[in-house]
Short mmCIF file of C-alpha atoms and ligand atoms in Angstrom, two decimals:
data_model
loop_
_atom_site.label_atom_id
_atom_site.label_comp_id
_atom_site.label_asym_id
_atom_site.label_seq_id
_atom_site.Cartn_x
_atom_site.Cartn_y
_atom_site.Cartn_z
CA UNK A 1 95.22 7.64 82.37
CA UNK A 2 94.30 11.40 81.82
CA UNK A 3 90.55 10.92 82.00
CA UNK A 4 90.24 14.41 82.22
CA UNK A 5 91.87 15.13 78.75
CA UNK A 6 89.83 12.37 77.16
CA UNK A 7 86.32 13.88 78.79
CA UNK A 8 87.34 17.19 77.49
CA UNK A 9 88.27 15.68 74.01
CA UNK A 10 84.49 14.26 73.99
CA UNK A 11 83.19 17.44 74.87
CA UNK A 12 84.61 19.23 72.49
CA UNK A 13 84.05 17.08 69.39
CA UNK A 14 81.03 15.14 70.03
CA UNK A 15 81.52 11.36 70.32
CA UNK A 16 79.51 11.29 67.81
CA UNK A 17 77.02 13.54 66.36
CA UNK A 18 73.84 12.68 67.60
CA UNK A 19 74.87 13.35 71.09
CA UNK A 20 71.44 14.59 72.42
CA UNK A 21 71.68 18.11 74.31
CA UNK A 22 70.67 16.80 77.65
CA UNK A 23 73.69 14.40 77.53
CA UNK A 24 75.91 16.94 77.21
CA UNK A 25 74.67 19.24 79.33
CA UNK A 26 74.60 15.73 82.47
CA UNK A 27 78.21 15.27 80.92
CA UNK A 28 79.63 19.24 81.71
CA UNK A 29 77.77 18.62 84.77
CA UNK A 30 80.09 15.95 85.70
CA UNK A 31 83.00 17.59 84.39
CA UNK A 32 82.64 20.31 86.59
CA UNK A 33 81.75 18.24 89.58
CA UNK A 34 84.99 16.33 88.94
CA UNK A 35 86.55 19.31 88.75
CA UNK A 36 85.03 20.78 92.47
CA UNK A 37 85.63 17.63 94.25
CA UNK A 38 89.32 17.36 92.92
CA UNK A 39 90.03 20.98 93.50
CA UNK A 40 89.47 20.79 97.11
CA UNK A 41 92.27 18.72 97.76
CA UNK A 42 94.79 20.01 95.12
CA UNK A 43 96.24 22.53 97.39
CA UNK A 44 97.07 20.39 100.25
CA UNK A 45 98.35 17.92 97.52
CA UNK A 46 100.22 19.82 96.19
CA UNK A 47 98.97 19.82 92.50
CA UNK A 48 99.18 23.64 92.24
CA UNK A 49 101.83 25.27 90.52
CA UNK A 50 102.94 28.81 89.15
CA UNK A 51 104.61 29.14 85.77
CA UNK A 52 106.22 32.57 84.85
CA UNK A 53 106.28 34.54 81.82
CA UNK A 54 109.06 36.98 81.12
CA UNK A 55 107.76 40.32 80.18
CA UNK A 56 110.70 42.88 78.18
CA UNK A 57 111.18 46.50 77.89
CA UNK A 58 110.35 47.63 74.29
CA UNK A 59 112.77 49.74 73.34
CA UNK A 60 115.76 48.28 75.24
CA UNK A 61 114.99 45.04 75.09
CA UNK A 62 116.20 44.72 79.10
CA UNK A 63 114.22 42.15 81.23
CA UNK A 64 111.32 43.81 83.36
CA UNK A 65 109.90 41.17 85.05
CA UNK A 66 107.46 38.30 84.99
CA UNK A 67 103.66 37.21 85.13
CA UNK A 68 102.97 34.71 87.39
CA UNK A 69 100.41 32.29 85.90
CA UNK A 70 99.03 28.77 87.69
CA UNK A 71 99.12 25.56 86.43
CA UNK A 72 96.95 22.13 87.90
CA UNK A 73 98.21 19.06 87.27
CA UNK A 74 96.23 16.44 88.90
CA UNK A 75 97.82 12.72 89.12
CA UNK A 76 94.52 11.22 87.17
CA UNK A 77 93.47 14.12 85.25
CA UNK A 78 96.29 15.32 83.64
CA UNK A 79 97.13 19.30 83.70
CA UNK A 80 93.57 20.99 83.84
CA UNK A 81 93.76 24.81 82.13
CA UNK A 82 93.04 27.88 84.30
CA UNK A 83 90.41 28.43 82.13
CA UNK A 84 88.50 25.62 83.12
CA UNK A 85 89.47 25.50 87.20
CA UNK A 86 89.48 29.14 88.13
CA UNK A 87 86.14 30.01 87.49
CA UNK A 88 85.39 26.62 89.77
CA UNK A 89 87.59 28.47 91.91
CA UNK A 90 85.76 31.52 92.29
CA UNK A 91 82.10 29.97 92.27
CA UNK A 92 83.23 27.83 95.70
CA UNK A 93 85.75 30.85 96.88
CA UNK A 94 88.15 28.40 97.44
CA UNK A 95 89.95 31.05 94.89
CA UNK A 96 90.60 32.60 97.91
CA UNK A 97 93.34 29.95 99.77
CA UNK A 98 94.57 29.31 96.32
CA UNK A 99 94.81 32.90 95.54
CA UNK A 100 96.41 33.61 99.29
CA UNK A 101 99.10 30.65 98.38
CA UNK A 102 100.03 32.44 94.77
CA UNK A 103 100.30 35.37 96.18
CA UNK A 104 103.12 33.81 98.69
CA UNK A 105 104.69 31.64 96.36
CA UNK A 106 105.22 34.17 93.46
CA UNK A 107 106.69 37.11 95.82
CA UNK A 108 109.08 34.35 97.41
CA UNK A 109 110.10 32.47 94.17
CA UNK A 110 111.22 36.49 92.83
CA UNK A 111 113.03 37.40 95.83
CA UNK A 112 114.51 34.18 96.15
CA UNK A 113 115.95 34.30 92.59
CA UNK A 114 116.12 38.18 92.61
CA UNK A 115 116.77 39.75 95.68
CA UNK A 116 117.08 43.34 95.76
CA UNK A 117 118.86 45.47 94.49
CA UNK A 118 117.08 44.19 92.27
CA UNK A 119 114.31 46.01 90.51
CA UNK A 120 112.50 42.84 88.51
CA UNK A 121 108.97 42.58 88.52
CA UNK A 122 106.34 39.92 89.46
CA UNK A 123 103.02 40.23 88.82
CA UNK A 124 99.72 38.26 90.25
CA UNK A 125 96.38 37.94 88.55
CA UNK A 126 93.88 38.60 91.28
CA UNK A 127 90.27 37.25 91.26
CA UNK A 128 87.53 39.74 92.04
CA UNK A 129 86.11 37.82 94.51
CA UNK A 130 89.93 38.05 96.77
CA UNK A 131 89.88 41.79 96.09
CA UNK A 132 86.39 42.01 97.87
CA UNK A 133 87.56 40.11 100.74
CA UNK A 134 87.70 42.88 103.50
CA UNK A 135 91.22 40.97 104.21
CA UNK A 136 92.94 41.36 101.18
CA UNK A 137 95.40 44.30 101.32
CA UNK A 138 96.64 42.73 104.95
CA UNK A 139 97.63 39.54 103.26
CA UNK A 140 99.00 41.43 100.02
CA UNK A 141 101.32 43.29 103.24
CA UNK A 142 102.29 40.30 105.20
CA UNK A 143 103.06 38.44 101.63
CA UNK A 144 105.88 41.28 101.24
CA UNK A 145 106.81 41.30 104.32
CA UNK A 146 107.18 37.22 104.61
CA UNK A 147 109.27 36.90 101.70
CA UNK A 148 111.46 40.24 101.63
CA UNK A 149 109.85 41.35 98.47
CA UNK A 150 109.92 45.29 98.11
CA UNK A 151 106.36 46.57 97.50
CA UNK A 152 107.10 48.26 94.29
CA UNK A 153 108.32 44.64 93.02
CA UNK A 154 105.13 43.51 93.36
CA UNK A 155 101.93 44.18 90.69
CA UNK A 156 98.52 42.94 90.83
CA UNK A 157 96.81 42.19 87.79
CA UNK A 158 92.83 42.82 87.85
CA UNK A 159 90.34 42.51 85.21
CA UNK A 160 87.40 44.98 84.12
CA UNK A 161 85.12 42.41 85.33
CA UNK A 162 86.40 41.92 88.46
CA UNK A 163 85.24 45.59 89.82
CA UNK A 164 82.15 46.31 87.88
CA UNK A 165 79.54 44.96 89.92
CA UNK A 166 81.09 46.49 93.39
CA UNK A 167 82.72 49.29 92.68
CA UNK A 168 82.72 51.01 95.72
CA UNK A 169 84.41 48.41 97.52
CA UNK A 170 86.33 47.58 94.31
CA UNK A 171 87.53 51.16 94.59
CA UNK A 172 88.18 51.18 98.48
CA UNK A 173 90.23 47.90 98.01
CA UNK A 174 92.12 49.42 95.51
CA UNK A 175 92.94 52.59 96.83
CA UNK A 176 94.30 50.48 100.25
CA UNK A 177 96.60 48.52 98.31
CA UNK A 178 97.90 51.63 96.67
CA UNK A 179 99.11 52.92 99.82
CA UNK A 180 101.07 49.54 100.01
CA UNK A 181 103.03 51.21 97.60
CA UNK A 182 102.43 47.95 95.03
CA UNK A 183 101.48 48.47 91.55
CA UNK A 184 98.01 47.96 89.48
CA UNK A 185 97.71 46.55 86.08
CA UNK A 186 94.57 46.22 84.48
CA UNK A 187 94.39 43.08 82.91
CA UNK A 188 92.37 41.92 79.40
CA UNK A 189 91.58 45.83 78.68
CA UNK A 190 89.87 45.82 75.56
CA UNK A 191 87.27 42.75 76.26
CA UNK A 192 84.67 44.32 78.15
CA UNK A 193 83.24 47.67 77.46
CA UNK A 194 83.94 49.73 80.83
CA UNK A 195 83.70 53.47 80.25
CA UNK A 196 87.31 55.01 80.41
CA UNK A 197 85.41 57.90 82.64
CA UNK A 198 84.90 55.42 85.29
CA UNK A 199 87.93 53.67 85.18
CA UNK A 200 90.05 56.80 85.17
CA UNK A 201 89.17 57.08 88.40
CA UNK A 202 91.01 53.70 89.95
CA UNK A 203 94.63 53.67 90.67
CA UNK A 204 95.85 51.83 88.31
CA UNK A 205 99.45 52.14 87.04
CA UNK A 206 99.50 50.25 84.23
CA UNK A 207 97.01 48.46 81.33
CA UNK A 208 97.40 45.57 79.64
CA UNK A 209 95.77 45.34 76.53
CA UNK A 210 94.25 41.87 76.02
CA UNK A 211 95.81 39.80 73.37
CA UNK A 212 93.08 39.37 70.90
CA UNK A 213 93.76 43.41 69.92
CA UNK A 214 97.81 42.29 69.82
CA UNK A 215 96.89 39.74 67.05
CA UNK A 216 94.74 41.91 65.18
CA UNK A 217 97.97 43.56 64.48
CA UNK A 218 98.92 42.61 60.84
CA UNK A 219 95.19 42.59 59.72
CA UNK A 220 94.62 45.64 57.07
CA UNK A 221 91.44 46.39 58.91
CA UNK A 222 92.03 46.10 62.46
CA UNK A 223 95.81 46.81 62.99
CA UNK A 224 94.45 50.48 63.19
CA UNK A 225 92.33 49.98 66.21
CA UNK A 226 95.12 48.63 68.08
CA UNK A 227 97.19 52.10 67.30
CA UNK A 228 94.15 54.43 68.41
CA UNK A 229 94.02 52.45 71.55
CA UNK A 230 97.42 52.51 72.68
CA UNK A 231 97.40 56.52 71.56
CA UNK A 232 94.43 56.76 73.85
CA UNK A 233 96.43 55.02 76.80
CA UNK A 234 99.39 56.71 76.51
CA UNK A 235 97.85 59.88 76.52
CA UNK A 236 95.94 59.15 79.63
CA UNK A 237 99.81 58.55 80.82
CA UNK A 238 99.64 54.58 82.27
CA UNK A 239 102.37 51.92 81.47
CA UNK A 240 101.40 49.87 78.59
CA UNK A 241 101.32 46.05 78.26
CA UNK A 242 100.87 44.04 75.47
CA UNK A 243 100.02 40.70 76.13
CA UNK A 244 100.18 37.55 73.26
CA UNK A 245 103.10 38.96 71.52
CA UNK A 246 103.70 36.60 68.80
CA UNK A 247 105.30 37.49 66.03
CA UNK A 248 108.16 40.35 64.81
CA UNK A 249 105.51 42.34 62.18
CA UNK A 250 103.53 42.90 66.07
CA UNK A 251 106.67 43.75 67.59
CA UNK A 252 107.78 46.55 64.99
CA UNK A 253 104.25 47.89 65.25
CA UNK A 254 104.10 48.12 69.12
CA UNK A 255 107.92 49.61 69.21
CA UNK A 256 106.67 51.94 66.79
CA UNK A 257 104.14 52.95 69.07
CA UNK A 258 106.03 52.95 72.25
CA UNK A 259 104.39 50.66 74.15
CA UNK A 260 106.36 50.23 77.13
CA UNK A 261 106.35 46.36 77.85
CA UNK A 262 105.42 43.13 76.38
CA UNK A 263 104.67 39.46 77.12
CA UNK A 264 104.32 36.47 74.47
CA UNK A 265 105.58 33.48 72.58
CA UNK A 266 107.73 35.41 70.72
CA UNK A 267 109.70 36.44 73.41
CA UNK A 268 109.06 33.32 75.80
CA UNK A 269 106.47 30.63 77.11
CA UNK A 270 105.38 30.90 81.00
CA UNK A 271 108.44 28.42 82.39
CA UNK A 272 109.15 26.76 85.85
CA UNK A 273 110.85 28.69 88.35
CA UNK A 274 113.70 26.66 87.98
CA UNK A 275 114.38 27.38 84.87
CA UNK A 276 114.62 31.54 85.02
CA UNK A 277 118.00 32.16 86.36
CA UNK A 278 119.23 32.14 83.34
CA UNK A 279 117.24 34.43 82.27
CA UNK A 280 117.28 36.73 85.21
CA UNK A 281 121.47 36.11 85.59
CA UNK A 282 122.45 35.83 81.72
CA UNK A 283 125.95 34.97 80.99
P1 C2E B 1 95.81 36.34 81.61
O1 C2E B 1 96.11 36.86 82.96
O2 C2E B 1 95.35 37.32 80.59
O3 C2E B 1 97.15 35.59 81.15
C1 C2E B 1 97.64 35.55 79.85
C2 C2E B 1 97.34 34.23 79.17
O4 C2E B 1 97.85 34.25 77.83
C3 C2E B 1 98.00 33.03 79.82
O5 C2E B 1 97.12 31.91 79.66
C4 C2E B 1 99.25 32.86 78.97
O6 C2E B 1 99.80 31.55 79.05
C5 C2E B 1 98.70 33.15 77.62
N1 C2E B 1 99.72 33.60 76.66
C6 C2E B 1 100.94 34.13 76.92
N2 C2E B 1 101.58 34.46 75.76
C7 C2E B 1 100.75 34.13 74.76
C8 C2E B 1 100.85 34.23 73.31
O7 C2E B 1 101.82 34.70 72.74
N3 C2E B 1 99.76 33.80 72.60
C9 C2E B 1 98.65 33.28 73.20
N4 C2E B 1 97.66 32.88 72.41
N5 C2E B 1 98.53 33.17 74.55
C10 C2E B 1 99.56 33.60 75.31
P2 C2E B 1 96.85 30.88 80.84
O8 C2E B 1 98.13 30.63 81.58
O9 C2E B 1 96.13 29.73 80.25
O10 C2E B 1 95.88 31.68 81.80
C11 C2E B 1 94.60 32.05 81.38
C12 C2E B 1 93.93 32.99 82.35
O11 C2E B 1 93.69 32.34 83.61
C13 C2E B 1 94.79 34.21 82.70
O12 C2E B 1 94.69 35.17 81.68
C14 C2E B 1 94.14 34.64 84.00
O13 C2E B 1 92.96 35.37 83.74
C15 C2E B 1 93.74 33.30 84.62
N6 C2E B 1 94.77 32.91 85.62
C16 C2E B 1 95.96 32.29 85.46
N7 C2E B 1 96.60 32.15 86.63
C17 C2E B 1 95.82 32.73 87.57
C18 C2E B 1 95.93 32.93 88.98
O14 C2E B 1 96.94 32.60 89.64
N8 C2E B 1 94.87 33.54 89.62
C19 C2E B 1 93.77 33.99 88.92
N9 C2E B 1 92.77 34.56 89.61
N10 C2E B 1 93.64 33.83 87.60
C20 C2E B 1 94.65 33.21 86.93
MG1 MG B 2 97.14 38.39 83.66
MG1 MG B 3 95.36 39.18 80.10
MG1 MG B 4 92.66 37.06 81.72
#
């Protein structure tokens, strides 16, 4: 029944081991092309879904919000990782009517379970190619203003990646959504090797610092990296985000540090929107 988790099974350890290259490479072929044709239709079918992560406050512990992450779950291939469909996505653009939709659903789904007053956050990861699209910040506006959603509410999460190669636009875009009044987060900081000089000069409001840093926490050697970086952060005064929280030794070290926020197993899995009032209303 889930062909696709059997294909990907294959893939990964080699029906057996004289696989020759070329087979492989016909088989990923196919994978992806599976993958294309199927994601065409998974919109209108509606295959696509958003999960949420809660994200806490450090040293209170109170709620801040959560990240809005998609899920695929096709009838014969089973549920297909964003890792594997979004960069699909982006090569065919259709990241950008998938993008447009979880934009919508994730500022409804918050106001609809938290209407103001208030103050939770929902954040969006945003593909570069949507942020180059000359009609991005109108659709980031009429997304608030279809669902209620107060503009601070809402933060967009964008990776290094995403605004090397067209910065100027990157930067326009950027600055345009700003004056939305929505917030910034840099996503994955850590993984590529942007100069802070450069980035410095983007309005971002907050920076996430990608997970594999967070688990390095605990390791003699590397836990120190981890502290210079947040230092450095802080000091440049953004919000602080630390993603793949998974155990208490990393959350003593990143209270220690006051880092402002965090996200992770420890505190939760990304869950169905039915199943955060209880979070968001606890009794
Ligand atoms: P990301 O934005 O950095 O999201 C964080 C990823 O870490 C998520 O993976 C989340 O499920 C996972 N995670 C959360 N807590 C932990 C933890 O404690 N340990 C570990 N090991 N992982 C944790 P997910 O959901 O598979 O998403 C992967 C990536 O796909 C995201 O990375 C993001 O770059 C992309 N993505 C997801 N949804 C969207 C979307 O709606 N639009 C776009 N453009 N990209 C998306
Ligand atoms: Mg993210
Ligand atoms: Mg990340
Ligand atoms: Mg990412």
């Amino acid at each position: 029944p889930h062909a696709y988790a059997a294909l990907k099974h294959a893939q990964e350890t080699g029906v057996n081991q004289t696989v020759q290259y070329h087979e492989k490479l016909t088989e990923q072929i196919r994978h992806r092309t599976l993958i294309e044709v199927y994601l065409r239709s998974a919109l209108k079918e509606n295959q696509l879904s958003l999960q949420y992560q809660p994200q806490y406050e450090l040293q209170t512990g109170a709620l801040r919000g959560f990240e809005a992450l998609m899920r695929w779950n096709h009838p014969d291939l089973g549920c297909i990782p964003p890792s594997d469909f979004i960069p699909v996505a982006e090569e065919t653009r259709l990241i950008l009517p998938i993008g447009q939709w979880a934009l919508r659903q994730a500022c409804e789904t918050l106001q609809r379970l938290a209407p103001s007053p208030s103050t939770l956050t929902i954040s969006v990861n945003i593909s570069g190619i949507q942020l180059l699209d000359e009609q991005f910040p109108t659709q980031v506006s009429n997304a608030l203003t279809a669902s209620g959603l107060h503009a601070e509410r809402l933060e967009l999460e964008l990776t290094e990646s995403s605004l090397l190669d067209t910065l100027d636009i990157a930067e326009r875009q950027l600055k345009s959504l700003q004056s939305l009044g929505v917030r910034l987060a840099l996503d994955d900081f850590g993984r590529g090797f942007s100069s802070m000089n450069y980035l410095r000069k983007l309005p971002f409001h907050l920076i996430k610092i990608d997970k594999s840093f967070i688990h390095d926490i605990g390791n003699a050697t590397e836990h120190e990296v981890t502290g210079s970086m947040i230092q450095f952060i802080k000091q440049m005064k953004y919000g602080i985000v630390a993603e793949g929280l998974e155990t208490y030794e990393q959350l003593t070290y990143l209270r220690k540090l006051h880092c402002d926020f965090a996200q992770g197993y420890l505190f939760g899995k990304p869950l169905q929107d039915n199943q955060l009032s209880t979070l968001i209303n606890p009794v």
